[in-house]
Short mmCIF file of C-alpha atoms and ligand atoms in Angstrom, two decimals:
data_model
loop_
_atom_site.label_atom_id
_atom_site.label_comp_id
_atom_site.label_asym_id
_atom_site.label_seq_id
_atom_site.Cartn_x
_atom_site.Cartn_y
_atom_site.Cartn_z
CA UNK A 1 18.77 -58.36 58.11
CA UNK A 2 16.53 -56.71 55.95
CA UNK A 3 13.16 -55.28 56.86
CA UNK A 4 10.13 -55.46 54.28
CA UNK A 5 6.50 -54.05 54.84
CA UNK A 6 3.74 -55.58 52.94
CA UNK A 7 0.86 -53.37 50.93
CA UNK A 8 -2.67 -55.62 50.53
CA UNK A 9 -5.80 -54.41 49.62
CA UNK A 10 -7.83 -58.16 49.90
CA UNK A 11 -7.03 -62.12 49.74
CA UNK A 12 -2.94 -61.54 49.56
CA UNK A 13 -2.38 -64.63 48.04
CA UNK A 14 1.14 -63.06 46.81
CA UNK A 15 2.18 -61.84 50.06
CA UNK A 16 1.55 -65.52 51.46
CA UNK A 17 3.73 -66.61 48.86
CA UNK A 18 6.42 -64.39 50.04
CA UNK A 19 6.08 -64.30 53.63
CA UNK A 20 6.10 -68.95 53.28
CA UNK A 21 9.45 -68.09 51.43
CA UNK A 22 11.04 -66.05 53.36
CA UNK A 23 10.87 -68.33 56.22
CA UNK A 24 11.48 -71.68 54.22
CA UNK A 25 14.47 -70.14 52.26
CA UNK A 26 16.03 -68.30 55.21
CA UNK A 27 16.15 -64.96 53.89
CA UNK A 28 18.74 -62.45 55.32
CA UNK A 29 14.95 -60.35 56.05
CA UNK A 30 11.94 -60.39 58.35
CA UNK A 31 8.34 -59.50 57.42
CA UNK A 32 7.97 -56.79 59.71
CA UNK A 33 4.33 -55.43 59.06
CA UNK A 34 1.39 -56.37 56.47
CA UNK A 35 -1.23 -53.37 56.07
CA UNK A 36 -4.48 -52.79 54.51
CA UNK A 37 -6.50 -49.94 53.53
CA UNK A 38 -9.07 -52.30 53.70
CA UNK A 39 -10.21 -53.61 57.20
CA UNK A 40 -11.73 -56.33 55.59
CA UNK A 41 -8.97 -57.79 53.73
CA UNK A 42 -8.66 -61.79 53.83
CA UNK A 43 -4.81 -61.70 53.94
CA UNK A 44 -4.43 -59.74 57.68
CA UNK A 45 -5.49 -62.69 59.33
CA UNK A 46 -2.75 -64.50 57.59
CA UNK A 47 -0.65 -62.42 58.99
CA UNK A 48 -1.79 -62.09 62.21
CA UNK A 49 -1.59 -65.91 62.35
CA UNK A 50 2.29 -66.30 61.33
CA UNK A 51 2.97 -63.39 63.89
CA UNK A 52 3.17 -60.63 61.72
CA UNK A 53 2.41 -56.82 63.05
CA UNK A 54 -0.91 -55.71 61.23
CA UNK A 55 -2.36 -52.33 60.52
CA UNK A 56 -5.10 -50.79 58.45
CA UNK A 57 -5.15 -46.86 56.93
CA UNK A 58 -8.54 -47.17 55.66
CA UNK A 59 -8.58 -44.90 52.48
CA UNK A 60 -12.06 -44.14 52.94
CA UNK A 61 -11.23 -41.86 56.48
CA UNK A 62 -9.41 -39.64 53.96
CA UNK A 63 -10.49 -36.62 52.13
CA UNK A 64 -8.05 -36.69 49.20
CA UNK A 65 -5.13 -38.95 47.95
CA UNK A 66 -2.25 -36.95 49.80
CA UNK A 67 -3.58 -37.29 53.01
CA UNK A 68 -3.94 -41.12 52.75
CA UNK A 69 -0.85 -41.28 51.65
CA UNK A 70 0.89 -38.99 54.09
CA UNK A 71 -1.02 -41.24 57.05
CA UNK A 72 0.55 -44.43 54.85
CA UNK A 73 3.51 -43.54 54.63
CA UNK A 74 3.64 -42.72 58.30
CA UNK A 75 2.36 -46.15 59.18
CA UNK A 76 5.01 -47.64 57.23
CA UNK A 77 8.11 -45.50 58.30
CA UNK A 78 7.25 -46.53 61.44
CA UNK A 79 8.76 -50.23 60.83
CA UNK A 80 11.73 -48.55 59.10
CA UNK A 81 11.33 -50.73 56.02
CA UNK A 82 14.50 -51.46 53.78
CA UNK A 83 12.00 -52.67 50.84
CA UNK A 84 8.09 -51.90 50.17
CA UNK A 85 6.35 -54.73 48.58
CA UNK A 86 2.72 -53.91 46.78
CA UNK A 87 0.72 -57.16 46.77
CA UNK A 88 -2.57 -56.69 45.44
CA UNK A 89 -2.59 -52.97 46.96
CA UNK A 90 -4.98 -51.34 44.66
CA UNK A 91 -4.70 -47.72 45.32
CA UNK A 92 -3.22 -44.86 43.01
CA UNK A 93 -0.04 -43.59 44.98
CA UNK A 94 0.78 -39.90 44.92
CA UNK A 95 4.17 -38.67 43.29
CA UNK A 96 5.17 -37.77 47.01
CA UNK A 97 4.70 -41.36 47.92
CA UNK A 98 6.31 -43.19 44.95
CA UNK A 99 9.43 -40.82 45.78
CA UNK A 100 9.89 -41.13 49.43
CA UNK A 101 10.57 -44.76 47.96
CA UNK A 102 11.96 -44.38 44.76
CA UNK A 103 13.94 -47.62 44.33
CA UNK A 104 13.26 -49.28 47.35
CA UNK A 105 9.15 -50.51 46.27
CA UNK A 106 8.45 -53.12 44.11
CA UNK A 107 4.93 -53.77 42.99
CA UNK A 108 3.46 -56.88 40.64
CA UNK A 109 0.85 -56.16 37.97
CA UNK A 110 -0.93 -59.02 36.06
CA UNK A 111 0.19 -58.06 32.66
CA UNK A 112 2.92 -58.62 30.41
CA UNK A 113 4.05 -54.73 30.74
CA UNK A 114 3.70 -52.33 29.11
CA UNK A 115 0.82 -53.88 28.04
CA UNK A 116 -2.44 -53.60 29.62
CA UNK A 117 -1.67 -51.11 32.55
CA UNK A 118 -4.32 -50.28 34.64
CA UNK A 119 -7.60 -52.60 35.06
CA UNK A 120 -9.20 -55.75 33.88
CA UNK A 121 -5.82 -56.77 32.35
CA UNK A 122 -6.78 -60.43 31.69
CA UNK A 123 -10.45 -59.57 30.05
CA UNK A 124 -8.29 -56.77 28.17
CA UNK A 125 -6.01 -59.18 26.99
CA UNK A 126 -8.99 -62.13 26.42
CA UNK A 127 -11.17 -59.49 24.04
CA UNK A 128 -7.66 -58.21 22.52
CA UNK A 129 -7.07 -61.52 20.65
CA UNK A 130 -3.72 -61.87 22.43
CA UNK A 131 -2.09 -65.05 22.69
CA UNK A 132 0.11 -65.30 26.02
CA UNK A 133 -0.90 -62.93 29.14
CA UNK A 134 1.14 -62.78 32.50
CA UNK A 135 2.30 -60.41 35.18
CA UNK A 136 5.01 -58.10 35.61
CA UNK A 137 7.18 -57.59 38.64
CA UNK A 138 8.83 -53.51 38.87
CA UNK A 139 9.84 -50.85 40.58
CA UNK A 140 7.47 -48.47 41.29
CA UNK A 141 7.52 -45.38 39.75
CA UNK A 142 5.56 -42.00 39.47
CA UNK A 143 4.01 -43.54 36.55
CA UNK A 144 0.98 -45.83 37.45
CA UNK A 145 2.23 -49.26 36.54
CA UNK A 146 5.45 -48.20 34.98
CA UNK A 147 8.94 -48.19 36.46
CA UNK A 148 12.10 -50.68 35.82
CA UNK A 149 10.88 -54.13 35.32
CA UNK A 150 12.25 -57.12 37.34
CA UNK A 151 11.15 -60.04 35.80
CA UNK A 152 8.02 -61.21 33.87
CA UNK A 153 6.35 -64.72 33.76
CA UNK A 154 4.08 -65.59 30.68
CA UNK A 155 1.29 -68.22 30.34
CA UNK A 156 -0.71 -68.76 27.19
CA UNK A 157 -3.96 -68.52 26.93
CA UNK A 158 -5.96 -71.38 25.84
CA UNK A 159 -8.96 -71.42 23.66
CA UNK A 160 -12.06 -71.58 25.90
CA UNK A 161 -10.29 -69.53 28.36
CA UNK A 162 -12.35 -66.84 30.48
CA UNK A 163 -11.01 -64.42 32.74
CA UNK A 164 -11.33 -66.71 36.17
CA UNK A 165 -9.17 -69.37 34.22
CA UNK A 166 -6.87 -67.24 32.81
CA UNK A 167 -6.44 -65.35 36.08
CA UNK A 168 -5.99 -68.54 38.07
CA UNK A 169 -2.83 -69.38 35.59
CA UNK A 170 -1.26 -66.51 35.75
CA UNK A 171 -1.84 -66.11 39.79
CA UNK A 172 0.41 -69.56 40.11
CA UNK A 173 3.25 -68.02 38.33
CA UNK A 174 2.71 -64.61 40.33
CA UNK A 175 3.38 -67.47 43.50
CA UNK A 176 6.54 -68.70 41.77
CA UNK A 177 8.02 -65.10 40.30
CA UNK A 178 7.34 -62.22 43.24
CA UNK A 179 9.38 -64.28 46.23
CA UNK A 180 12.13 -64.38 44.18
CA UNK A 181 12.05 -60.90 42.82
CA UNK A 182 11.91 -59.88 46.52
CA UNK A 183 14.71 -62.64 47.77
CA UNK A 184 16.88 -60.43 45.12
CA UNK A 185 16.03 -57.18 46.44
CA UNK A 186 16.84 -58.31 49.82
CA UNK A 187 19.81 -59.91 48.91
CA UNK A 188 21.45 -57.05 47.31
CA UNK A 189 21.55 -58.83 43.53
CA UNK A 190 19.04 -55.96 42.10
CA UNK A 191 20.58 -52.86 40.00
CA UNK A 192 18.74 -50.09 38.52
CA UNK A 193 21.15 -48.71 35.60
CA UNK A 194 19.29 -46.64 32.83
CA UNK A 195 16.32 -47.63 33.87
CA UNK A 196 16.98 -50.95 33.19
CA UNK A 197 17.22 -53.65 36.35
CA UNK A 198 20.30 -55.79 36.08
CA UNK A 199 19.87 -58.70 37.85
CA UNK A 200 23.16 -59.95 39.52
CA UNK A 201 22.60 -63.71 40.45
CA UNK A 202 22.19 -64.58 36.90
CA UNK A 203 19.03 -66.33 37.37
CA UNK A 204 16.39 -66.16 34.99
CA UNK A 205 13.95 -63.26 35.16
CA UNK A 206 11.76 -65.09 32.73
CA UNK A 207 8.81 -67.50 34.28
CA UNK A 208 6.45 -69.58 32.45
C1 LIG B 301 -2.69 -60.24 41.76
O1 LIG B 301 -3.07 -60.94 40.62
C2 LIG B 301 -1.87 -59.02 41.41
O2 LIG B 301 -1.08 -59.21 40.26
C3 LIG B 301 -2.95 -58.00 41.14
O3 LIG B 301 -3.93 -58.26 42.09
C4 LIG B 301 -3.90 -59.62 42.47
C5 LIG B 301 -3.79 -59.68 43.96
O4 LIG B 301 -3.95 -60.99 44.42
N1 LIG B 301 -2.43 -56.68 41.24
C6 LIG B 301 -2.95 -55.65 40.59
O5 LIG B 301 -3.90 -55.73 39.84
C7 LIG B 301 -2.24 -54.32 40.82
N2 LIG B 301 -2.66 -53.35 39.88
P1 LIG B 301 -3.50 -61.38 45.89
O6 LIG B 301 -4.15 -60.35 46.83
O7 LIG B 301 -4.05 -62.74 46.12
O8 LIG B 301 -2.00 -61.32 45.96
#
Protein backbone atom coordinates (compact mmCIF):
# COMPACT_ATOMS: atom_id res chain seq x y z
CA UNK A 1 0.00 0.00 0.00
CA UNK A 2 1.31 3.04 -1.20
CA UNK A 3 1.20 6.39 0.55
CA UNK A 4 0.70 9.73 -1.53
CA UNK A 5 0.58 13.40 -0.08
CA UNK A 6 -1.23 15.96 -2.01
CA UNK A 7 0.32 19.73 -2.80
CA UNK A 8 -2.80 22.46 -3.46
CA UNK A 9 -2.54 25.93 -3.52
CA UNK A 10 -6.68 26.68 -4.23
CA UNK A 11 -9.93 24.85 -5.78
CA UNK A 12 -7.97 21.25 -6.28
CA UNK A 13 -10.15 20.19 -8.79
CA UNK A 14 -7.21 17.63 -9.87
CA UNK A 15 -6.62 16.28 -6.56
CA UNK A 16 -10.53 15.50 -6.37
CA UNK A 17 -10.07 13.74 -9.44
CA UNK A 18 -7.48 11.61 -7.95
CA UNK A 19 -8.47 11.13 -4.52
CA UNK A 20 -12.56 9.88 -6.37
CA UNK A 21 -10.15 7.41 -8.25
CA UNK A 22 -8.29 6.08 -5.98
CA UNK A 23 -11.16 4.94 -4.03
CA UNK A 24 -13.43 3.87 -7.08
CA UNK A 25 -10.50 1.97 -8.79
CA UNK A 26 -9.11 0.37 -5.62
CA UNK A 27 -5.70 1.51 -5.78
CA UNK A 28 -2.94 -0.51 -3.94
CA UNK A 29 -2.54 3.45 -2.10
CA UNK A 30 -4.22 5.73 0.43
CA UNK A 31 -4.39 9.54 0.31
CA UNK A 32 -2.70 10.14 3.39
CA UNK A 33 -2.54 14.06 3.68
CA UNK A 34 -3.69 17.12 1.33
CA UNK A 35 -1.78 20.51 2.28
CA UNK A 36 -1.94 24.05 1.41
CA UNK A 37 0.20 26.97 1.69
CA UNK A 38 -2.85 28.66 1.40
CA UNK A 39 -5.36 28.55 4.40
CA UNK A 40 -7.89 29.56 2.19
CA UNK A 41 -7.77 26.99 -0.38
CA UNK A 42 -11.30 25.53 -1.63
CA UNK A 43 -9.93 21.95 -1.99
CA UNK A 44 -9.03 21.31 2.11
CA UNK A 45 -12.50 21.08 2.82
CA UNK A 46 -12.73 18.41 0.24
CA UNK A 47 -10.51 16.73 1.97
CA UNK A 48 -11.47 17.16 5.24
CA UNK A 49 -14.88 15.84 4.09
CA UNK A 50 -13.63 12.35 2.52
CA UNK A 51 -11.47 11.97 5.77
CA UNK A 52 -8.34 13.06 4.63
CA UNK A 53 -5.52 14.55 7.21
CA UNK A 54 -5.16 18.37 6.30
CA UNK A 55 -2.41 20.85 6.92
CA UNK A 56 -1.42 24.31 5.84
CA UNK A 57 2.52 25.82 5.71
CA UNK A 58 1.43 29.18 4.85
CA UNK A 59 4.32 30.58 2.62
CA UNK A 60 3.69 33.93 3.75
CA UNK A 61 5.07 33.01 7.70
CA UNK A 62 8.37 32.52 5.84
CA UNK A 63 11.21 34.80 5.25
CA UNK A 64 12.78 33.17 2.17
CA UNK A 65 12.06 30.09 -0.11
CA UNK A 66 14.35 27.56 1.92
CA UNK A 67 12.73 27.97 4.98
CA UNK A 68 9.23 27.28 3.52
CA UNK A 69 10.43 24.60 2.05
CA UNK A 70 12.43 23.08 4.86
CA UNK A 71 8.96 23.55 7.14
CA UNK A 72 7.21 21.67 3.83
CA UNK A 73 9.08 19.22 3.54
CA UNK A 74 8.87 18.50 7.23
CA UNK A 75 5.12 18.52 7.09
CA UNK A 76 5.20 16.07 4.44
CA UNK A 77 7.90 13.55 5.75
CA UNK A 78 5.83 13.34 8.46
CA UNK A 79 3.19 11.02 6.49
CA UNK A 80 6.18 9.13 5.04
CA UNK A 81 4.90 9.57 1.49
CA UNK A 82 5.92 6.92 -1.25
CA UNK A 83 4.77 9.57 -4.08
CA UNK A 84 4.32 13.58 -3.95
CA UNK A 85 1.60 14.76 -6.15
CA UNK A 86 1.58 18.78 -7.10
CA UNK A 87 -2.03 19.72 -7.93
CA UNK A 88 -2.37 23.22 -8.59
CA UNK A 89 0.57 23.95 -5.95
CA UNK A 90 1.84 27.17 -7.26
CA UNK A 91 5.02 27.79 -5.49
CA UNK A 92 8.72 27.75 -6.91
CA UNK A 93 10.42 24.70 -5.06
CA UNK A 94 14.04 25.00 -4.01
CA UNK A 95 16.74 22.56 -5.57
CA UNK A 96 16.89 21.05 -1.91
CA UNK A 97 13.26 20.25 -2.17
CA UNK A 98 12.95 18.91 -5.77
CA UNK A 99 15.93 16.49 -4.61
CA UNK A 100 14.83 15.14 -1.34
CA UNK A 101 12.19 13.81 -4.00
CA UNK A 102 13.86 13.35 -7.05
CA UNK A 103 11.73 10.68 -8.76
CA UNK A 104 9.20 10.16 -6.39
CA UNK A 105 6.97 13.88 -7.29
CA UNK A 106 4.97 14.27 -10.07
CA UNK A 107 3.48 17.61 -10.89
CA UNK A 108 0.81 18.63 -13.92
CA UNK A 109 1.29 21.88 -15.85
CA UNK A 110 -1.38 23.15 -18.35
CA UNK A 111 0.77 23.15 -21.36
CA UNK A 112 1.81 20.96 -24.00
CA UNK A 113 5.61 20.94 -22.56
CA UNK A 114 8.09 22.32 -23.25
CA UNK A 115 6.00 24.81 -24.39
CA UNK A 116 4.71 27.56 -22.41
CA UNK A 117 6.43 26.89 -18.95
CA UNK A 118 5.72 29.13 -16.38
CA UNK A 119 2.39 31.42 -16.33
CA UNK A 120 -0.67 32.28 -18.27
CA UNK A 121 -0.03 29.19 -20.46
CA UNK A 122 -3.48 29.18 -22.16
CA UNK A 123 -3.51 33.21 -22.94
CA UNK A 124 0.25 32.43 -24.06
CA UNK A 125 -0.82 29.89 -26.24
CA UNK A 126 -4.35 31.95 -27.36
CA UNK A 127 -2.07 35.28 -28.45
CA UNK A 128 0.69 32.71 -29.90
CA UNK A 129 -1.58 31.65 -32.82
CA UNK A 130 -1.23 28.02 -31.69
CA UNK A 131 -3.62 25.53 -32.69
CA UNK A 132 -3.98 22.66 -29.94
CA UNK A 133 -3.03 23.57 -26.11
CA UNK A 134 -3.11 20.96 -23.17
CA UNK A 135 -1.29 19.95 -20.04
CA UNK A 136 1.59 17.98 -19.23
CA UNK A 137 1.98 15.42 -16.49
CA UNK A 138 6.15 15.00 -15.16
CA UNK A 139 8.43 14.42 -12.81
CA UNK A 140 9.58 17.15 -11.06
CA UNK A 141 12.80 18.34 -11.51
CA UNK A 142 15.25 21.19 -10.41
CA UNK A 143 14.11 22.85 -13.45
CA UNK A 144 10.78 24.82 -12.97
CA UNK A 145 8.36 22.88 -15.11
CA UNK A 146 10.83 20.54 -16.62
CA UNK A 147 11.63 16.96 -15.68
CA UNK A 148 10.63 13.44 -17.50
CA UNK A 149 7.25 13.71 -18.94
CA UNK A 150 4.48 11.12 -18.21
CA UNK A 151 1.89 11.66 -20.47
CA UNK A 152 0.29 14.68 -22.25
CA UNK A 153 -3.42 15.27 -23.29
CA UNK A 154 -4.15 17.83 -26.17
CA UNK A 155 -7.38 19.76 -27.00
CA UNK A 156 -7.70 22.18 -29.87
CA UNK A 157 -8.52 25.33 -29.62
CA UNK A 158 -11.48 26.63 -31.33
CA UNK A 159 -11.96 29.90 -33.00
CA UNK A 160 -13.77 32.24 -30.56
CA UNK A 161 -11.98 30.62 -27.81
CA UNK A 162 -10.82 32.82 -24.68
CA UNK A 163 -8.80 31.75 -21.94
CA UNK A 164 -11.89 30.61 -19.44
CA UNK A 165 -13.02 28.29 -22.42
CA UNK A 166 -9.94 27.08 -23.33
CA UNK A 167 -8.97 26.47 -19.71
CA UNK A 168 -12.23 24.69 -18.94
CA UNK A 169 -11.24 22.07 -21.94
CA UNK A 170 -8.16 21.39 -21.05
CA UNK A 171 -9.09 21.13 -17.06
CA UNK A 172 -11.51 17.98 -18.18
CA UNK A 173 -8.68 16.18 -19.70
CA UNK A 174 -6.33 17.19 -16.65
CA UNK A 175 -9.53 15.04 -14.70
CA UNK A 176 -9.09 12.14 -17.13
CA UNK A 177 -4.95 12.12 -17.51
CA UNK A 178 -3.38 12.91 -13.73
CA UNK A 179 -5.34 9.74 -11.87
CA UNK A 180 -3.94 7.62 -14.17
CA UNK A 181 -0.46 8.99 -14.29
CA UNK A 182 -0.59 8.58 -10.47
CA UNK A 183 -2.45 4.90 -10.56
CA UNK A 184 0.99 4.11 -12.60
CA UNK A 185 3.27 5.53 -10.19
CA UNK A 186 1.62 3.68 -7.49
CA UNK A 187 1.43 0.67 -9.25
CA UNK A 188 5.00 0.32 -10.02
CA UNK A 189 4.45 0.57 -14.15
CA UNK A 190 6.56 4.06 -14.23
CA UNK A 191 10.45 3.98 -15.38
CA UNK A 192 12.71 6.82 -15.63
CA UNK A 193 15.56 5.63 -18.22
CA UNK A 194 17.54 8.58 -19.89
CA UNK A 195 15.35 10.83 -18.86
CA UNK A 196 12.76 9.42 -20.68
CA UNK A 197 9.57 7.71 -18.63
CA UNK A 198 8.77 4.29 -19.97
CA UNK A 199 5.52 3.46 -19.22
CA UNK A 200 5.07 -0.33 -18.48
CA UNK A 201 1.24 -1.10 -18.77
CA UNK A 202 1.27 -0.16 -22.33
CA UNK A 203 -1.52 2.18 -22.07
CA UNK A 204 -1.61 5.22 -23.90
CA UNK A 205 0.12 8.28 -22.48
CA UNK A 206 -1.63 10.36 -25.07
CA UNK A 207 -5.22 12.07 -24.03
CA UNK A 208 -7.41 14.08 -26.13
C1 LIG B 1 -4.62 23.14 -13.19
O1 LIG B 1 -5.07 23.57 -14.44
C2 LIG B 1 -3.14 22.81 -13.22
O2 LIG B 1 -2.74 22.28 -14.46
C3 LIG B 1 -2.52 24.17 -13.00
O3 LIG B 1 -3.34 24.79 -12.07
C4 LIG B 1 -4.66 24.29 -12.17
C5 LIG B 1 -5.08 23.83 -10.80
O4 LIG B 1 -6.44 23.50 -10.78
N1 LIG B 1 -1.18 24.04 -12.54
C6 LIG B 1 -0.25 24.96 -12.75
O5 LIG B 1 -0.45 26.00 -13.36
C7 LIG B 1 1.12 24.63 -12.19
N2 LIG B 1 2.11 25.51 -12.69
P1 LIG B 1 -7.03 22.64 -9.59
O6 LIG B 1 -6.58 23.33 -8.29
O7 LIG B 1 -8.50 22.72 -9.75
O8 LIG B 1 -6.48 21.25 -9.70
Amino acid sequence: MKSIVILISGRGSNMEAIVKACAAEGWPARIAAVISNRPDAAGLAFAASHGIATAVVDHKAFPDRASFDAELARVIDGYTPDLLVLAGFMRILTPEFTRHYEGRMLNIHPSLLPAFTGLHTHQRALEAGCRFAGATVHFVTAELDHGPIVAQAVAPILAGDDEAALSARVLGLEHRMYPRAVRWFVQDQLRIEGGRVQQLAGESQSFS
